[in-house]
Short mmCIF file of C-alpha atoms in Angstrom, two decimals:
data_model
loop_
_atom_site.label_atom_id
_atom_site.label_comp_id
_atom_site.label_asym_id
_atom_site.label_seq_id
_atom_site.Cartn_x
_atom_site.Cartn_y
_atom_site.Cartn_z
CA GLU A 567 71.84 109.56 -21.04
CA LEU A 568 71.45 106.21 -22.29
CA GLU A 569 74.09 104.40 -20.35
CA ASP A 570 71.42 104.90 -17.54
CA ARG A 571 69.15 103.89 -19.07
CA VAL A 572 70.73 100.38 -19.95
CA ALA A 573 71.92 100.52 -16.16
CA ALA A 574 68.70 100.91 -15.06
CA ILE A 575 67.48 97.40 -17.16
CA ASN A 576 66.72 94.13 -15.11
CA LEU A 577 64.57 91.09 -16.41
CA GLU A 578 61.46 92.71 -15.30
CA GLY A 579 61.37 95.88 -18.14
CA ALA A 580 62.16 98.74 -17.16
CA GLU A 581 59.14 101.45 -16.57
CA GLY A 582 58.95 104.95 -17.35
CA MET A 583 61.93 104.46 -19.42
CA ASP A 584 61.25 105.74 -23.32
CA ILE A 585 61.80 102.46 -24.98
CA PRO A 586 60.11 100.24 -26.97
CA ASN A 587 59.32 97.29 -25.34
CA SER A 588 61.44 95.78 -28.65
CA VAL A 589 64.47 96.86 -28.09
CA LEU A 590 64.15 96.26 -23.67
CA ASN A 591 63.64 92.37 -24.54
CA ARG A 592 67.37 92.80 -27.10
CA ILE A 593 69.36 95.19 -25.30
CA ILE A 594 68.81 92.53 -22.13
CA ALA A 595 69.78 89.73 -24.62
CA VAL A 596 72.47 91.75 -25.06
CA LYS A 597 73.36 92.00 -21.13
CA GLU A 598 73.14 88.37 -20.19
CA GLU A 599 75.07 87.38 -22.73
CA HIS A 600 77.58 90.39 -21.43
CA GLU A 601 77.14 88.34 -18.34
CA LYS A 602 78.31 85.49 -20.15
CA PHE A 603 81.73 86.73 -21.39
CA LEU A 604 82.50 88.35 -17.54
CA GLU A 605 82.16 84.68 -16.68
CA ILE A 606 84.40 83.14 -19.02
CA ASP A 607 86.64 86.52 -18.76
CA ASN A 608 87.42 86.12 -14.47
CA ALA A 609 87.73 82.38 -15.34
CA TYR A 610 90.88 82.57 -17.78
CA LYS A 611 92.18 85.26 -15.52
CA ALA A 612 92.09 83.95 -13.33
CA GLU A 613 93.24 80.71 -14.99
CA ARG A 614 95.71 83.74 -16.31
CA VAL A 615 97.16 83.90 -12.73
CA GLU A 616 98.00 81.07 -11.77
CA ILE A 617 100.37 80.32 -14.57
CA GLU A 618 102.05 84.14 -14.13
CA LYS A 619 102.79 82.64 -10.59
CA LYS A 620 104.27 79.04 -12.00
CA TYR A 621 106.48 80.26 -13.98
CA PHE A 622 107.38 83.51 -12.19
CA LEU A 623 108.46 80.56 -8.85
CA LEU A 624 110.60 78.66 -11.85
CA LYS A 625 111.88 82.28 -13.54
CA ASN A 626 112.47 83.70 -9.33
CA GLU A 627 114.85 80.32 -8.48
CA VAL A 628 117.31 81.43 -12.01
CA TRP A 629 117.48 84.70 -10.25
CA LYS A 630 118.17 83.77 -7.02
CA LYS A 631 121.35 81.62 -8.42
CA ARG A 632 122.03 84.63 -10.34
CA ALA A 633 121.92 87.24 -6.93
CA GLU A 634 124.47 84.56 -5.78
CA ILE A 635 127.12 84.65 -8.69
CA ILE A 636 127.14 88.56 -8.31
CA SER A 637 127.97 88.10 -5.14
CA GLY A 638 130.02 86.27 -5.05
CA GLY A 639 127.48 83.55 -2.91
CA ALA A 640 128.37 80.64 -5.40
CA GLU A 641 130.95 78.71 -7.01
CA VAL A 642 131.49 78.84 -10.59
CA ASP A 643 133.59 76.70 -13.09
CA GLN A 644 136.62 78.13 -14.67
CA LYS A 645 135.48 78.49 -18.21
CA VAL A 646 138.78 80.68 -19.13
CA PRO A 647 142.15 80.52 -17.37
CA CYS A 648 142.41 83.38 -14.38
CA GLU A 649 146.33 84.02 -12.99
CA GLU A 650 147.39 83.87 -9.94
CA GLY A 651 145.39 86.54 -8.12
CA ASP A 652 142.95 86.89 -10.34
CA ASP A 653 141.09 85.53 -7.53
CA VAL A 654 137.94 88.24 -7.79
CA LYS A 655 134.42 86.86 -6.08
CA GLU A 656 132.30 88.97 -6.74
CA ILE A 657 130.85 90.63 -10.25
CA PRO A 658 131.89 94.82 -9.00
CA SER A 659 129.41 97.43 -9.66
CA PHE A 660 126.42 94.97 -11.02
CA TRP A 661 123.62 95.90 -10.16
CA ALA A 662 125.57 99.68 -10.27
CA ALA A 663 126.06 99.49 -14.11
CA ALA A 664 122.89 97.86 -14.44
CA LEU A 665 120.78 100.47 -14.04
CA SER A 666 122.79 103.94 -14.93
CA ASN A 667 122.97 102.01 -18.71
CA HIS A 668 118.72 101.28 -18.52
CA GLN A 669 116.88 105.28 -20.22
CA THR A 670 114.63 105.44 -17.42
CA ILE A 671 115.90 104.42 -14.27
CA GLY A 672 118.98 105.49 -15.55
CA GLN A 673 118.19 109.06 -15.91
CA LEU A 674 117.74 109.34 -11.72
CA VAL A 675 120.73 108.70 -10.92
CA THR A 676 124.05 111.20 -10.50
CA GLU A 677 127.51 110.67 -10.22
CA GLU A 678 127.45 110.81 -6.85
CA ASP A 679 125.59 108.17 -6.21
CA MET A 680 127.50 105.14 -8.11
CA GLU A 681 130.16 104.21 -4.53
CA ALA A 682 126.27 104.02 -2.64
CA LEU A 683 124.26 101.54 -6.15
CA GLU A 684 127.96 100.03 -5.59
CA ALA A 685 127.10 98.30 -2.78
CA LEU A 686 124.20 96.84 -4.01
CA THR A 687 123.71 93.46 -4.47
CA ASN A 688 120.96 92.55 -5.64
CA ILE A 689 117.43 93.54 -6.37
CA SER A 690 114.25 91.05 -7.28
CA CYS A 691 110.52 91.64 -6.92
CA GLU A 692 107.78 89.59 -4.89
CA TYR A 693 103.47 89.72 -5.36
CA ASN A 694 101.01 89.24 -2.89
CA GLU A 695 98.84 85.77 -3.63
CA SER A 696 96.10 87.88 -5.44
CA TRP A 697 98.61 88.97 -8.23
CA SER A 698 97.49 91.95 -6.79
CA GLY A 699 100.27 93.96 -5.90
CA PHE A 700 104.19 93.98 -5.60
CA THR A 701 107.02 94.69 -3.59
CA LEU A 702 110.21 95.63 -5.31
CA THR A 703 113.87 94.62 -2.47
CA PHE A 704 117.13 96.39 -3.46
CA THR A 705 119.71 94.79 -1.20
CA PHE A 706 123.19 96.31 -0.24
CA LYS A 707 126.51 94.81 1.13
CA GLU A 708 127.41 96.21 4.71
CA ASN A 709 128.08 100.04 4.00
CA LYS A 710 128.18 103.68 5.43
CA TYR A 711 125.59 105.32 3.66
CA PHE A 712 122.89 102.57 5.47
CA SER A 713 121.52 101.61 8.44
CA ASN A 714 120.25 97.81 7.81
CA THR A 715 120.53 95.58 4.28
CA GLU A 716 117.11 96.18 2.69
CA LEU A 717 115.43 98.95 1.13
CA LYS A 718 111.67 98.34 -0.28
CA LYS A 719 109.07 99.31 -2.37
CA LYS A 720 105.49 98.24 -2.48
CA TYR A 721 102.18 98.48 -5.14
CA GLU A 722 99.36 97.65 -5.31
CA VAL A 723 97.16 97.21 -8.25
CA THR A 724 94.58 96.46 -8.84
CA PRO A 725 94.45 94.61 -11.42
CA ASP A 726 96.98 98.23 -10.48
CA LEU A 727 106.43 105.57 -2.30
CA LEU A 728 110.65 107.65 2.46
CA GLU A 729 111.08 110.07 3.92
CA GLU A 730 114.86 110.93 3.86
CA LYS A 731 116.05 112.65 1.14
CA ALA A 732 119.66 113.40 -0.63
CA THR A 733 120.19 117.13 0.30
CA GLU A 734 123.66 119.53 0.21
CA THR A 735 124.48 122.60 1.40
CA LYS A 736 124.77 126.19 -0.13
CA LYS A 737 125.50 129.85 1.20
CA LYS A 738 123.55 133.00 -0.14
CA GLN A 739 124.23 136.01 0.32
CA LYS A 740 121.89 138.76 1.89
CA ALA A 741 122.71 141.98 2.43
CA LYS A 742 121.68 143.48 5.63
CA SER A 743 119.85 146.98 6.02
CA GLY A 744 119.09 149.72 8.41
CA ARG A 745 121.75 150.41 11.08
CA ASN A 746 123.64 147.10 9.60
CA ALA A 747 124.11 147.75 6.02
CA GLY A 748 126.28 147.00 3.92
CA GLN A 749 127.18 144.71 6.52
CA VAL A 750 127.51 141.09 4.35
CA ARG A 751 125.80 137.92 5.94
CA PHE A 752 125.85 134.15 5.08
CA VAL A 753 122.38 132.29 5.65
CA THR A 754 123.11 128.79 5.20
CA LYS A 755 120.64 126.53 2.92
CA THR A 756 119.18 123.02 2.81
CA THR A 757 118.30 122.50 -0.51
CA PRO A 758 116.95 119.11 -1.92
CA LYS A 759 119.88 117.51 -4.53
CA PRO A 760 119.19 114.99 -7.82
CA SER A 761 119.64 111.65 -6.67
CA PHE A 762 118.23 108.15 -7.39
CA PHE A 763 117.47 107.23 -3.88
CA HIS A 764 114.66 110.62 -4.39
CA TYR A 765 112.49 107.35 -5.65
CA PHE A 766 112.22 105.96 -2.18
CA SER A 767 110.65 109.06 -1.33
CA ASP A 768 106.68 109.04 -1.77
CA PRO A 769 105.42 109.93 -4.73
CA LYS A 770 104.46 113.91 -5.06
CA LEU A 771 100.41 114.21 -5.97
CA GLU A 772 98.87 116.74 -8.37
CA GLU A 773 98.59 119.19 -6.30
CA ASP A 774 102.03 118.76 -4.48
CA GLU A 775 102.51 119.63 -8.04
CA GLU A 776 100.78 123.00 -8.64
CA GLU A 777 102.50 124.00 -5.18
CA GLU A 778 106.06 123.58 -5.59
CA GLU A 779 105.03 125.10 -9.74
CA GLU A 780 105.01 127.98 -6.78
CA GLU A 781 107.96 127.46 -5.04
CA GLU A 782 111.41 127.80 -6.14
CA ASP A 783 112.90 125.65 -5.22
CA GLU A 784 113.30 122.90 -7.22
CA ASN A 785 111.63 119.22 -5.39
CA PHE A 786 113.81 115.51 -6.88
CA THR A 787 110.85 113.41 -6.03
CA LEU A 788 108.81 111.84 -8.95
CA ASN A 789 104.67 112.77 -9.65
CA ILE A 790 103.01 109.06 -9.25
CA ASP A 791 103.22 108.54 -12.92
CA GLU A 792 107.05 109.16 -13.89
CA ASP A 793 107.53 106.35 -9.68
CA TYR A 794 105.24 103.49 -11.41
CA GLU A 795 107.05 104.47 -14.84
CA VAL A 796 109.77 103.45 -13.60
CA ALA A 797 108.48 100.48 -11.29
CA HIS A 798 107.16 99.18 -13.49
CA ALA A 799 110.47 98.95 -15.21
CA PHE A 800 112.34 97.37 -12.89
CA ARG A 801 109.74 94.86 -12.94
CA THR A 802 109.27 93.63 -16.47
CA GLU A 803 112.89 95.50 -17.29
CA LEU A 804 115.70 95.94 -15.62
CA ILE A 805 115.48 92.45 -13.47
CA PRO A 806 114.96 89.41 -16.08
CA ASP A 807 117.57 91.12 -18.09
CA ALA A 808 120.17 92.49 -15.79
CA LEU A 809 122.58 91.26 -17.70
CA LEU A 810 122.17 92.32 -20.65
CA TRP A 811 121.97 96.03 -19.39
CA TYR A 812 124.94 95.61 -17.57
CA THR A 813 126.94 94.88 -20.94
CA GLY A 814 124.63 97.16 -22.29
CA GLU A 815 122.92 94.53 -25.10
CA ALA A 816 119.82 96.06 -24.16
CA MET A 817 120.37 99.73 -24.55
CA GLU A 818 120.76 98.89 -28.74
CA GLU A 819 118.14 96.75 -28.28
CA HIS A 820 116.18 98.98 -26.88
CA ASP A 821 117.48 101.62 -29.44
CA GLU A 822 116.81 100.17 -32.19
CA ASP A 823 112.88 99.56 -30.50
CA GLU A 824 113.06 103.81 -30.07
CA ASP A 825 113.70 104.18 -34.03
CA ASP A 826 110.93 101.76 -35.26
CA ASP A 827 108.05 103.28 -32.60
CA GLU A 828 109.16 106.82 -34.08
CA ASP A 829 108.85 105.28 -37.83
CA ASP A 830 105.27 104.71 -36.78
CA ASP A 831 104.78 107.39 -35.09
CA SER A 832 105.32 109.03 -37.66
CA GLU A 833 102.61 107.37 -39.55
CA ASP A 834 99.79 107.10 -36.70
CA GLY A 835 99.60 109.93 -35.35
CA PRO A 836 101.37 111.42 -31.51
CA ALA A 837 101.60 108.70 -28.73
CA LYS A 838 98.78 108.33 -25.56
CA GLU A 839 99.31 109.81 -21.81
CA SER A 840 100.70 107.49 -19.70
CA GLU A 841 97.95 106.13 -17.01
CA GLU A 842 97.48 108.18 -12.85
CA VAL A 843 99.69 105.31 -10.66
CA GLY A 844 100.58 106.20 -7.02
CA GLY A 845 102.39 102.69 -5.26
CA SER A 846 104.31 103.34 -1.07
CA ALA A 847 107.22 103.02 -0.38
CA GLU A 848 109.20 101.25 3.70
CA THR A 849 112.94 101.30 4.29
CA GLY A 850 115.56 101.55 6.81
CA PHE A 851 117.18 104.09 5.00
CA THR A 852 118.46 106.51 7.14
CA ALA A 853 121.31 108.52 5.09
CA ALA A 854 121.33 109.68 1.71
CA PRO A 855 124.97 109.88 0.20
CA ALA A 856 125.43 113.27 -0.07
CA GLY A 857 124.80 114.69 -3.52
CA ALA A 858 124.61 110.99 -3.43
CA GLN A 859 103.36 102.54 -18.72
CA ASP A 860 103.08 100.06 -20.01
CA PRO A 861 99.71 101.87 -22.17
CA ASN A 862 98.86 97.97 -20.52
CA ALA A 863 99.31 99.17 -16.88
CA PRO A 864 96.87 98.89 -14.08
CA GLU A 865 96.03 101.89 -12.27
CA CYS A 866 97.38 102.11 -8.86
CA LYS A 867 96.08 102.86 -5.82
CA GLN A 868 98.53 103.73 -2.84
CA SER A 869 98.64 101.97 0.61
#
């Protein structure tokens, strides 16, 4: 109620409120100071966006060069001697290894995904003009799993998921009754199975999760929180430090950080729950391989 009263206060006063005018004057003065703070904070955010844009462009040029080196599109200096016939022009399975090594993203990757992921040549991130959204782009070389060369996933962040499923076919036996009692028939049933490529499905909403609890079949689609956690990991960890995830160095650093966090948690209590998030995906993904928040992260809106 007090919050409603303060919100109703304006420079003309607030009739009918059981607050002395002397106190109202002070609240009004505090409100005026708060408006000054908001002006400063908005200016700070606008300036920070421009700085983020400036340095992202510089970083992105480095990452583009990195992508050319990994895929074999750029020549490199021969820092170590190569034997005759040693002329590999790319770093095979670079992104497949980096994804598998990441503590969050790697949980989505299955052994049956690896053949498709070996065709992955780059992962990039682009931001919109207002810096209120980003798009993850997964670039593949020609392969038997995709009809196009790119899969995209777009998120709106203020200040802020595909229908195809990787499936396997199982056969279940059911005994017949009545005239055909004793006979056995085979029923072919298609059920989802774990795969990294479920990431390109729309995330589950809360009501979807409740319905799924009532069903027997497993659904490997991520919920909104999990989906954004993966996107955040791509944007802030895997893309910037791809080499360290490929070599495994980042895994060691993460394990050390986890040990430190566990020590802190034992002193400070349980960690906070993540915020609710969402997003959208767009892609030409036509056939999945068979078998194949940051605590300060802003709230996301599905687009």
